Coordinates of C-alpha atoms in Angstrom, one line a residue:
Chain A
M1 CA 0.0 0.2 -0.4
S2 CA 1.1 3.9 -0.8
R3 CA -0.2 6.6 -0.3
H4 CA 0.1 9.4 -2.9
V5 CA -1.2 12.9 -2.4
V6 CA -3.2 14.4 -6.4
C7 CA -3.6 17.2 -5.7
R8 CA -6.3 20.0 -3.2
V9 CA -9.4 19.1 -3.4
D10 CA -10.4 22.7 -4.8
E11 CA -8.3 22.1 -7.5
L12 CA -10.6 18.8 -9.3
P13 CA -14.0 20.1 -8.9
P14 CA -16.7 17.7 -10.3
G15 CA -16.9 17.3 -13.6
Q16 CA -12.7 17.1 -13.5
H17 CA -10.3 14.8 -13.7
R18 CA -6.5 14.8 -14.0
I19 CA -4.5 12.4 -14.8
I20 CA -1.5 11.8 -12.5
S21 CA 1.8 9.3 -12.8
V22 CA 2.7 7.2 -9.8
R23 CA 5.3 4.6 -9.4
G24 CA 5.2 3.8 -13.2
R25 CA 1.9 4.1 -14.2
T26 CA 0.1 6.8 -15.4
I27 CA -3.9 6.7 -13.6
G28 CA -6.9 9.0 -14.7
V29 CA -8.6 10.1 -11.0
F30 CA -11.9 11.7 -11.4
N31 CA -14.2 13.9 -9.4
V32 CA -17.8 12.9 -10.5
N33 CA -20.3 14.3 -8.7
G34 CA -18.2 14.9 -6.0
E35 CA -17.3 11.7 -5.8
Y36 CA -13.3 10.4 -6.0
H37 CA -12.6 7.8 -8.4
A38 CA -9.1 6.9 -10.3
L39 CA -8.8 4.2 -12.7
L40 CA -5.8 2.6 -14.9
N41 CA -5.2 4.9 -17.6
R42 CA -5.0 2.3 -20.0
C43 CA -7.4 0.4 -21.6
P44 CA -7.9 -3.4 -21.7
H45 CA -8.3 -4.0 -25.3
R46 CA -5.1 -1.7 -26.5
A47 CA -3.7 -0.1 -24.3
A48 CA -4.7 2.7 -25.7
P49 CA -4.4 6.2 -22.8
L50 CA -8.3 5.4 -21.7
C51 CA -8.8 8.1 -19.4
Q52 CA -7.6 10.7 -22.5
G53 CA -11.3 9.8 -23.8
V54 CA -14.7 11.8 -23.5
V55 CA -15.8 11.4 -20.2
T56 CA -19.6 11.3 -21.5
G57 CA -22.6 9.7 -19.9
L58 CA -24.5 6.0 -20.3
I59 CA -26.8 5.7 -23.3
T60 CA -30.0 3.3 -22.4
S61 CA -32.7 3.1 -24.7
P62 CA -36.3 3.1 -22.8
A63 CA -37.8 2.2 -25.7
Q64 CA -37.8 1.1 -29.3
Y65 CA -35.2 3.9 -30.7
Q66 CA -35.4 6.3 -27.6
R67 CA -32.4 7.2 -26.6
E68 CA -31.5 8.3 -23.0
L69 CA -28.3 10.3 -21.9
T70 CA -28.0 8.6 -18.0
R71 CA -25.2 8.9 -15.7
D72 CA -23.9 11.7 -17.0
G73 CA -20.0 12.2 -16.6
E74 CA -19.6 8.6 -15.6
I75 CA -18.5 6.9 -18.4
V76 CA -15.2 7.6 -20.5
R77 CA -14.5 6.5 -24.2
C78 CA -11.6 4.8 -25.1
P79 CA -10.1 7.7 -27.3
W80 CA -8.6 4.8 -29.5
H81 CA -12.2 2.1 -30.3
G82 CA -14.4 4.6 -28.5
W83 CA -15.1 1.7 -26.0
E84 CA -17.2 2.2 -23.0
F85 CA -15.9 1.8 -19.1
D86 CA -17.9 2.9 -15.9
I87 CA -15.1 5.4 -14.3
T88 CA -17.0 3.9 -11.0
D89 CA -16.0 1.3 -11.1
G90 CA -13.3 0.6 -14.0
R91 CA -16.2 -1.9 -16.0
S92 CA -16.5 -1.8 -19.2
V93 CA -20.3 -1.3 -21.1
F94 CA -20.8 -4.0 -23.1
N95 CA -19.4 -6.8 -21.2
P96 CA -18.9 -5.7 -17.4
H97 CA -17.8 -8.9 -16.2
R98 CA -15.5 -9.6 -18.4
V99 CA -13.5 -6.8 -19.8
R100 CA -12.6 -3.8 -17.2
T101 CA -10.0 -1.6 -15.9
R102 CA -7.8 -1.6 -12.9
T103 CA -9.6 1.0 -10.1
Y104 CA -7.9 2.2 -7.1
E105 CA -9.2 3.9 -3.9
V106 CA -9.2 7.4 -3.9
F107 CA -9.8 9.7 -0.6
V108 CA -10.2 13.0 0.2
E109 CA -8.1 13.7 3.4
T110 CA -6.6 16.5 5.9
A111 CA -3.3 17.6 5.5
P112 CA -0.3 17.2 6.8
P113 CA 0.5 14.2 4.0
G114 CA 2.5 12.1 6.8
E115 CA 3.5 8.5 5.2
D116 CA 3.1 9.5 1.8
E117 CA 5.5 8.5 -0.8
D118 CA 5.1 11.1 -3.4
P119 CA 8.1 13.6 -2.5
D120 CA 6.4 16.4 -4.7
A121 CA 3.3 16.4 -3.3
D122 CA 4.9 16.0 0.2
A123 CA 6.1 19.1 -0.6
A124 CA 3.7 20.8 -2.1
G125 CA 1.5 19.8 0.9
A126 CA 3.8 21.1 3.6
Q127 CA 4.0 24.5 1.3
L128 CA 0.6 24.6 1.6
V129 CA 0.2 24.3 5.5
Q130 CA 3.2 26.0 7.1
A131 CA 4.1 29.4 7.9
T132 CA 7.5 30.9 8.7
I133 CA 8.8 33.5 10.2
G134 CA 10.9 36.0 8.9
P135 CA 13.1 38.4 9.4
D136 CA 10.4 41.4 7.8
D137 CA 7.5 40.0 9.4
P138 CA 5.9 41.9 12.7
D139 CA 7.4 41.7 16.2
P140 CA 7.0 38.4 17.5
T141 CA 6.9 39.9 21.0
L142 CA 3.7 41.3 20.0
E143 CA 0.7 38.5 21.2
T144 CA 0.3 36.2 18.9
Y145 CA -2.3 33.4 18.3
P146 CA -1.2 29.8 16.5
V147 CA -3.1 29.5 13.6
E148 CA -3.2 26.2 11.1
V149 CA -4.6 26.0 7.9
E150 CA -6.4 22.9 7.4
Q151 CA -6.7 22.3 3.7
Q152 CA -8.4 19.3 2.3
F153 CA -6.5 16.9 -0.4
V154 CA -7.4 14.1 -2.3
V155 CA -5.1 11.2 -2.2
L156 CA -4.8 8.2 -4.3
Y157 CA -3.8 4.7 -2.6
L158 CA -2.2 2.3 -4.5
G159 CA -1.9 -1.7 -3.8
Q160 CA -3.8 -4.4 -2.9
S161 CA -6.7 -3.8 -0.1
K162 CA -8.3 -0.7 0.8
P163 CA -6.9 0.8 3.7
A164 CA -7.8 -0.9 6.9
A165 CA -9.3 2.4 8.4
R166 CA -9.8 5.4 5.9
P167 CA -7.6 8.6 7.9
E168 CA -9.9 11.3 9.1
Chain Z
M1 CA -34.7 -24.9 -74.3
E2 CA -35.0 -27.8 -73.6
H3 CA -37.0 -30.1 -71.5
G4 CA -37.4 -33.2 -70.1
T5 CA -33.4 -34.3 -70.1
T6 CA -32.4 -37.2 -67.7
A7 CA -29.4 -36.5 -67.8
L8 CA -29.0 -35.3 -64.6
A9 CA -32.8 -35.2 -63.3
P10 CA -32.3 -35.2 -59.3
R11 CA -31.4 -38.1 -57.3
G12 CA -32.2 -38.8 -53.6
M13 CA -30.0 -40.4 -51.3
D14 CA -30.6 -42.0 -47.9
L15 CA -29.0 -40.0 -45.7
G16 CA -29.6 -42.4 -42.6
Q17 CA -33.0 -40.8 -41.4
P18 CA -35.6 -38.9 -42.7
V19 CA -34.7 -35.4 -43.0
I20 CA -36.9 -31.7 -43.0
D21 CA -36.5 -29.8 -46.4
T22 CA -36.6 -26.5 -45.5
D23 CA -36.3 -25.3 -49.0
I24 CA -38.2 -26.5 -52.0
H25 CA -39.5 -24.1 -54.6
C26 CA -43.1 -24.9 -56.1
N27 CA -44.3 -22.4 -59.1
V28 CA -47.5 -21.0 -60.4
P29 CA -47.3 -23.4 -63.3
N30 CA -49.2 -19.8 -65.4
V31 CA -51.7 -17.6 -64.2
R32 CA -54.7 -18.8 -65.3
A33 CA -54.4 -21.5 -62.1
L34 CA -54.7 -19.4 -59.6
F35 CA -58.3 -18.5 -61.5
P36 CA -60.1 -20.4 -58.9
Y37 CA -58.6 -18.2 -56.4
L38 CA -59.4 -15.1 -58.0
S39 CA -62.1 -13.1 -57.5
E40 CA -64.5 -12.2 -61.0
H41 CA -62.8 -8.5 -60.7
W42 CA -59.6 -9.9 -61.0
R43 CA -60.1 -12.7 -63.3
E44 CA -61.8 -10.2 -66.0
Y45 CA -59.0 -7.9 -65.1
I46 CA -56.2 -9.3 -65.9
T47 CA -57.4 -11.4 -69.1
Y48 CA -58.5 -7.6 -70.3
S49 CA -55.2 -6.7 -69.2
A50 CA -52.9 -9.8 -70.9
F51 CA -51.7 -9.7 -67.5
K52 CA -49.3 -12.4 -67.5
G53 CA -48.0 -12.6 -63.8
P54 CA -45.3 -10.8 -61.9
V55 CA -41.6 -11.3 -64.2
D56 CA -39.3 -13.6 -61.4
T57 CA -35.5 -12.3 -63.0
A58 CA -34.2 -14.9 -60.0
Y59 CA -34.5 -17.9 -62.0
P60 CA -33.9 -17.1 -65.6
R61 CA -35.2 -20.7 -67.5
G62 CA -31.9 -22.0 -68.9
A63 CA -29.7 -20.5 -67.0
A64 CA -27.1 -23.0 -66.4
T65 CA -27.3 -22.3 -62.3
S66 CA -31.1 -22.4 -62.9
S67 CA -32.6 -25.9 -62.8
L68 CA -31.9 -29.4 -62.8
P69 CA -32.4 -30.8 -66.8
G70 CA -35.0 -33.1 -65.6
T71 CA -37.6 -30.8 -63.3
S72 CA -39.4 -30.1 -66.2
G73 CA -42.8 -31.7 -66.6
P74 CA -43.0 -34.0 -69.7
D75 CA -45.4 -31.2 -71.5
G76 CA -42.7 -28.9 -71.2
E77 CA -44.1 -27.1 -67.4
A78 CA -41.6 -25.1 -65.8
P79 CA -39.8 -26.9 -62.6
G80 CA -41.4 -26.9 -59.4
T81 CA -45.7 -26.5 -60.9
S82 CA -45.8 -30.4 -60.4
L83 CA -46.0 -31.8 -57.1
K84 CA -46.5 -35.5 -58.9
L85 CA -42.6 -34.5 -59.6
V86 CA -41.9 -33.0 -56.1
R87 CA -43.1 -36.4 -54.4
E88 CA -40.5 -38.3 -57.1
Q89 CA -37.7 -36.1 -57.0
V90 CA -37.5 -34.9 -53.5
L91 CA -40.0 -35.8 -51.0
D92 CA -39.9 -39.4 -51.3
P93 CA -35.9 -40.3 -52.2
W94 CA -34.6 -37.9 -49.7
N95 CA -37.0 -39.6 -47.4
V96 CA -38.3 -36.2 -46.4
E97 CA -39.9 -36.3 -42.8
L98 CA -41.7 -32.8 -43.5
G99 CA -40.5 -30.3 -46.4
I100 CA -41.4 -26.5 -46.5
L101 CA -42.6 -25.1 -49.8
N102 CA -41.1 -21.9 -51.2
C103 CA -43.2 -20.5 -53.8
T104 CA -41.3 -17.6 -55.8
Y105 CA -44.4 -15.8 -57.0
A106 CA -42.6 -12.5 -56.9
V107 CA -46.4 -10.2 -56.2
E108 CA -43.1 -7.2 -54.8
S109 CA -42.6 -6.5 -58.4
L110 CA -46.4 -5.3 -58.9
H111 CA -46.4 -1.7 -57.9
N112 CA -50.6 -1.7 -57.7
P113 CA -51.2 -3.1 -54.1
D114 CA -54.1 -4.0 -54.5
T115 CA -52.9 -6.2 -57.6
A116 CA -50.5 -7.6 -55.6
A117 CA -52.4 -8.5 -52.2
A118 CA -54.8 -10.4 -54.9
M119 CA -52.1 -12.4 -56.4
A120 CA -50.4 -12.8 -52.9
S121 CA -53.7 -13.8 -51.3
A122 CA -54.9 -16.4 -54.5
V123 CA -51.0 -18.0 -54.7
N124 CA -51.2 -18.9 -51.2
D125 CA -55.0 -20.3 -51.2
W126 CA -53.6 -22.6 -54.4
M127 CA -50.9 -23.9 -51.9
I128 CA -52.7 -24.5 -49.4
A129 CA -55.5 -26.2 -51.7
E130 CA -53.4 -27.8 -54.7
W131 CA -50.5 -28.9 -52.7
L132 CA -50.8 -28.2 -48.5
A133 CA -54.3 -30.1 -48.3
E134 CA -52.9 -33.1 -50.9
E135 CA -49.3 -34.1 -49.4
P136 CA -49.1 -34.4 -45.9
R137 CA -45.3 -34.0 -45.6
L138 CA -45.8 -30.3 -47.4
R139 CA -45.0 -26.5 -45.0
A140 CA -45.0 -23.8 -47.1
S141 CA -44.0 -20.5 -46.0
M142 CA -46.9 -18.0 -47.4
V143 CA -46.4 -15.4 -50.4
A144 CA -47.2 -11.5 -49.0
P145 CA -47.3 -8.0 -50.7
S146 CA -44.3 -6.6 -48.5
R147 CA -44.4 -4.0 -50.4
V148 CA -47.1 -2.7 -48.5
P149 CA -46.3 -4.1 -45.0
E150 CA -49.8 -3.6 -43.7
M151 CA -51.7 -5.3 -46.7
A152 CA -49.1 -8.0 -46.2
A153 CA -49.9 -8.2 -42.0
Q154 CA -53.6 -8.0 -43.2
E155 CA -52.6 -11.8 -45.3
I156 CA -50.6 -12.9 -42.7
D157 CA -53.6 -12.5 -40.3
R158 CA -56.0 -13.7 -42.4
I159 CA -54.0 -17.3 -43.4
G160 CA -51.5 -17.5 -40.5
S161 CA -53.3 -19.7 -38.1
H162 CA -53.2 -22.7 -41.3
P163 CA -51.6 -25.3 -39.3
G164 CA -49.5 -25.6 -42.8
I165 CA -48.2 -22.3 -43.0
V166 CA -45.4 -21.9 -41.1
Q167 CA -43.7 -18.8 -42.7
V168 CA -44.0 -15.7 -44.4
F169 CA -41.8 -15.4 -47.3
L170 CA -39.8 -12.1 -48.5
P171 CA -37.1 -11.6 -50.9
V172 CA -33.8 -10.6 -50.1
V173 CA -33.4 -7.9 -52.1
S174 CA -35.6 -5.1 -51.3
E175 CA -36.8 -1.2 -51.5
A176 CA -35.1 -1.0 -48.1
P177 CA -33.6 -3.1 -45.7
Y178 CA -36.5 -5.0 -43.8
G179 CA -35.4 -3.7 -40.2
H180 CA -36.6 -0.8 -40.9
R181 CA -40.0 0.7 -38.8
R182 CA -42.2 0.1 -42.2
Y183 CA -41.6 -3.3 -42.1
W184 CA -42.5 -4.0 -38.4
P185 CA -46.2 -4.7 -39.5
I186 CA -45.0 -7.8 -41.2
F187 CA -42.8 -9.2 -38.5
E188 CA -45.9 -8.3 -35.4
A189 CA -47.9 -10.2 -37.5
A190 CA -45.2 -13.4 -38.0
Q191 CA -44.9 -13.2 -34.1
R192 CA -48.7 -12.8 -33.5
H193 CA -49.4 -16.6 -35.4
D194 CA -45.7 -17.6 -34.6
L195 CA -44.9 -17.8 -37.6
T196 CA -41.1 -17.5 -39.0
V197 CA -40.3 -15.1 -41.8
S198 CA -37.8 -16.4 -44.2
L199 CA -35.5 -13.6 -46.8
Q200 CA -35.1 -15.4 -49.9
F201 CA -32.7 -15.5 -52.8
G202 CA -33.8 -13.6 -55.2
G203 CA -36.0 -9.6 -55.1
A204 CA -38.0 -7.1 -56.0
P205 CA -37.0 -6.1 -59.8
G206 CA -36.4 -2.6 -59.8
N207 CA -34.1 -2.8 -57.4
P208 CA -30.2 -3.5 -58.1
P209 CA -29.2 -6.1 -56.1
T210 CA -26.1 -4.8 -54.7
G211 CA -25.0 -1.9 -53.1
A212 CA -23.2 -0.6 -55.5
G213 CA -25.7 -0.7 -57.7
W214 CA -26.7 -2.7 -60.6
P215 CA -23.9 -5.2 -62.2
S216 CA -23.9 -6.6 -65.6
Y217 CA -23.6 -10.3 -65.7
Y218 CA -25.9 -12.8 -64.3
L219 CA -22.6 -14.6 -62.9
E220 CA -22.3 -11.3 -60.7
D221 CA -26.0 -10.7 -59.4
Y222 CA -25.8 -14.7 -58.2
A223 CA -23.0 -14.8 -56.6
G224 CA -23.0 -11.8 -55.4
M225 CA -26.2 -12.5 -53.8
A226 CA -25.0 -13.1 -50.2
Q227 CA -23.8 -9.2 -49.6
V228 CA -27.0 -8.5 -49.7
F229 CA -27.8 -11.3 -47.1
Q230 CA -26.0 -9.6 -45.0
T231 CA -27.2 -6.0 -45.7
Q232 CA -30.3 -7.2 -44.4
I233 CA -28.5 -9.2 -40.8
L234 CA -26.6 -6.1 -40.0
N235 CA -29.6 -3.9 -40.3
L236 CA -31.9 -6.9 -38.8
V237 CA -29.9 -6.9 -35.8
V238 CA -29.5 -3.2 -35.2
E239 CA -32.5 -1.3 -35.8
G240 CA -33.7 -4.2 -32.9
V241 CA -36.2 -6.2 -34.9
F242 CA -35.5 -8.5 -32.8
D243 CA -35.7 -6.5 -29.1
H244 CA -38.8 -5.4 -30.2
F245 CA -40.2 -8.9 -31.1
P246 CA -38.9 -10.8 -29.2
R247 CA -40.5 -14.5 -30.4
L248 CA -39.3 -13.6 -33.8
R249 CA -37.1 -16.3 -35.8
I250 CA -35.8 -15.6 -38.8
A251 CA -34.2 -17.9 -41.9
M252 CA -32.0 -17.3 -44.4
I253 CA -32.7 -19.3 -47.2
E254 CA -31.0 -19.9 -50.3
G255 CA -28.4 -17.2 -49.5
G256 CA -24.7 -19.7 -48.4
W257 CA -23.8 -19.5 -44.8
T258 CA -19.4 -19.6 -44.7
W259 CA -19.4 -16.3 -44.4
I260 CA -21.9 -16.2 -41.0
P261 CA -17.8 -16.4 -39.1
S262 CA -16.7 -13.0 -40.8
L263 CA -19.7 -11.2 -40.5
M264 CA -19.8 -12.3 -36.9
W265 CA -17.1 -11.0 -36.0
R266 CA -17.1 -7.6 -38.3
I267 CA -20.0 -6.2 -36.4
D268 CA -19.0 -7.6 -32.9
K269 CA -15.6 -5.6 -33.6
D270 CA -17.3 -2.5 -34.3
W271 CA -20.3 -2.2 -32.1
K272 CA -18.2 -2.4 -29.2
G273 CA -17.3 1.3 -29.6
L274 CA -20.6 1.9 -31.3
R275 CA -22.8 0.5 -29.2
R276 CA -24.1 4.0 -28.3
E277 CA -25.7 4.3 -31.4
V278 CA -28.0 1.4 -31.1
P279 CA -28.6 1.5 -27.2
W280 CA -31.7 -1.3 -27.1
N281 CA -29.2 -4.0 -28.6
T282 CA -28.6 -5.8 -24.9
M283 CA -26.2 -8.3 -26.3
P284 CA -23.4 -8.5 -29.1
P285 CA -24.5 -8.6 -32.5
S286 CA -23.5 -12.6 -33.1
D287 CA -25.4 -13.5 -30.5
Y288 CA -29.3 -12.0 -32.2
I289 CA -27.9 -14.5 -35.6
R290 CA -27.1 -17.2 -33.7
G291 CA -30.4 -17.2 -31.1
R292 CA -32.3 -16.2 -34.2
M293 CA -32.2 -16.6 -37.5
R294 CA -31.0 -19.6 -39.1
F295 CA -29.7 -20.3 -42.8
S296 CA -30.7 -23.2 -45.4
L297 CA -27.7 -25.5 -46.0
Q298 CA -27.9 -25.3 -49.5
P299 CA -26.1 -23.7 -51.9
L300 CA -23.5 -25.5 -49.9
D301 CA -20.1 -22.8 -50.6
A302 CA -18.1 -25.9 -50.3
A303 CA -14.5 -26.0 -49.7
P304 CA -13.1 -29.3 -50.3
D305 CA -11.2 -30.3 -47.3
P306 CA -14.1 -31.7 -44.5
K307 CA -12.3 -30.5 -42.3
H308 CA -12.5 -27.0 -43.2
M309 CA -16.3 -27.4 -43.6
L310 CA -16.2 -28.5 -40.0
Q311 CA -13.9 -25.3 -39.2
L312 CA -16.9 -22.7 -40.5
I313 CA -19.5 -24.5 -38.2
E314 CA -17.5 -24.1 -35.0
Q315 CA -16.5 -20.3 -36.2
I316 CA -20.2 -19.6 -36.2
G317 CA -20.5 -20.3 -32.8
S318 CA -23.6 -22.7 -32.9
D319 CA -25.0 -26.3 -33.8
D320 CA -27.8 -24.9 -34.3
V321 CA -27.9 -22.5 -37.6
L322 CA -27.8 -25.1 -40.0
M323 CA -31.1 -26.5 -41.9
F324 CA -30.8 -29.1 -44.6
S325 CA -32.0 -28.5 -47.7
T326 CA -32.3 -29.6 -51.3
D327 CA -33.6 -26.2 -53.1
Y328 CA -35.5 -28.4 -55.2
P329 CA -35.3 -27.6 -58.4
H330 CA -32.4 -25.7 -57.9
W331 CA -28.7 -27.1 -59.2
H332 CA -26.4 -26.4 -56.7
F333 CA -24.7 -29.9 -56.2
D334 CA -23.9 -32.7 -59.5
R335 CA -24.0 -35.8 -56.4
P336 CA -26.1 -36.2 -54.0
E337 CA -23.6 -36.7 -51.9
E338 CA -22.9 -33.8 -52.2
A339 CA -25.9 -31.9 -50.6
V340 CA -24.6 -32.6 -47.1
P341 CA -20.5 -31.9 -46.3
A342 CA -18.8 -34.9 -46.0
G343 CA -17.6 -36.2 -42.3
L344 CA -19.7 -34.6 -39.7
P345 CA -19.6 -35.3 -35.9
A346 CA -23.2 -37.5 -35.4
E347 CA -24.7 -35.5 -33.6
L348 CA -24.4 -31.9 -35.6
R349 CA -24.9 -34.3 -38.1
R350 CA -29.0 -35.3 -37.1
K351 CA -29.2 -31.2 -35.7
I352 CA -27.8 -30.4 -39.6
L353 CA -30.9 -33.0 -41.4
S354 CA -33.8 -32.8 -39.1
E355 CA -33.6 -31.2 -35.5
N356 CA -32.7 -27.5 -36.0
A357 CA -35.3 -27.1 -38.7
R358 CA -37.9 -29.6 -36.1
S359 CA -37.3 -26.9 -33.4
F360 CA -37.1 -23.7 -35.6
Y361 CA -40.7 -23.9 -36.9
R362 CA -41.9 -25.6 -33.4
F363 CA -43.0 -28.7 -35.9
D364 CA -43.2 -30.6 -32.5
K365 CA -45.6 -28.8 -31.3

């Protein structure tokens, strides 16, 4: 299990996704209506960069010749051959039981990043929450109060199993 | 034209079991044969206008691939006009338990819908009276005025519950692909009467038999008919005909079948990325073909090596889709031994010779 801070929550609003590189693989991290999901950026068909495809919805047919766009924002179409995958579980639409791509756990957590293995993300996180006092700062003898900026981060977990307990 | 030569008169073959022949042609000898089944008005109309019946160009008389020599009557009657010959040349020598008559009376070539409907009804009543009533081994595909699907549906409702009528006959070359909504009244009526629908070699005169327009030679028309069958299959599947009519079954008669695997591979592959165009399709296209379509065995576009034929059937992925046919009196094989691929496993052979048709046409009911 490894833990990777992806970005600040406000950097990944609903409907957006970003593709990050983690431990030699690229992964798409999606914000679908406020819920976060991560897919391996690799179509099981021909290894195309799946997450670079169009994010769309599921077209269903309530009756013959009627088409309805449902679950808008929850489907990604592979940019190569148009195979559709459910962002929430990595399963293909046309054969969900046999054709699917890898998914990962994503959580929203409060800093500090702690055991984060990604030094870049670590540094970025630290920068955001640390304050230093320089020579031009106000007189330190003045009465001051400790201030902590609590910032929420999107955190990705790589590994075989889910985290035992979701960090608060 | 030479009639009555017995040089290649069809011979039957003991296949070791009774067979169900899914394609036996019967032909209306001349338009006057239908007079007992036409109203006074239509008899007068036909006589007055010197109408000789619709022109079917699919099997030009005398063309080498048309009919086996020896199938014409003693007085030059066209092949397929005599029940006596059908008994002697097909039903008895092939040990036919049940045979399905297909009459290629091209009512779809008639542009007046009332004429087409009247002629279709007459042909159907003629088949019922002069073939089915006379020969218990026969069943029939009914002719339908398919240019006006509502009228075709009326004809299906008129005679569709007759126990000898098992199928609705449509020519494979049509004005538009049959999956289009305009044709749905036909499928609805067929399903209502639990009839299968068959698409049969040939077609509505006036429409080119290829997607590239009119070819120059009969050879192209004949050999190229497989592409029309493929077009119809694709359209029937993606328009959702099988989704919309859950009990509908469709037979492809006299169109060949060795091209099925590549068609299945192609459409399944493309469907994975284009599924959202046709979201009413609930399964891969090939599953509709295997599940709801059947194919007559002849013409057998035979690979010379029996093991290749077996491979083709394996590639189709189902032992259920092929149904024995002689396609009498058409000429697809010179020797009876060529009627069925050699080297088929016993169970598969039994299914092709009778069981697939028995279950498709609900002959057990």
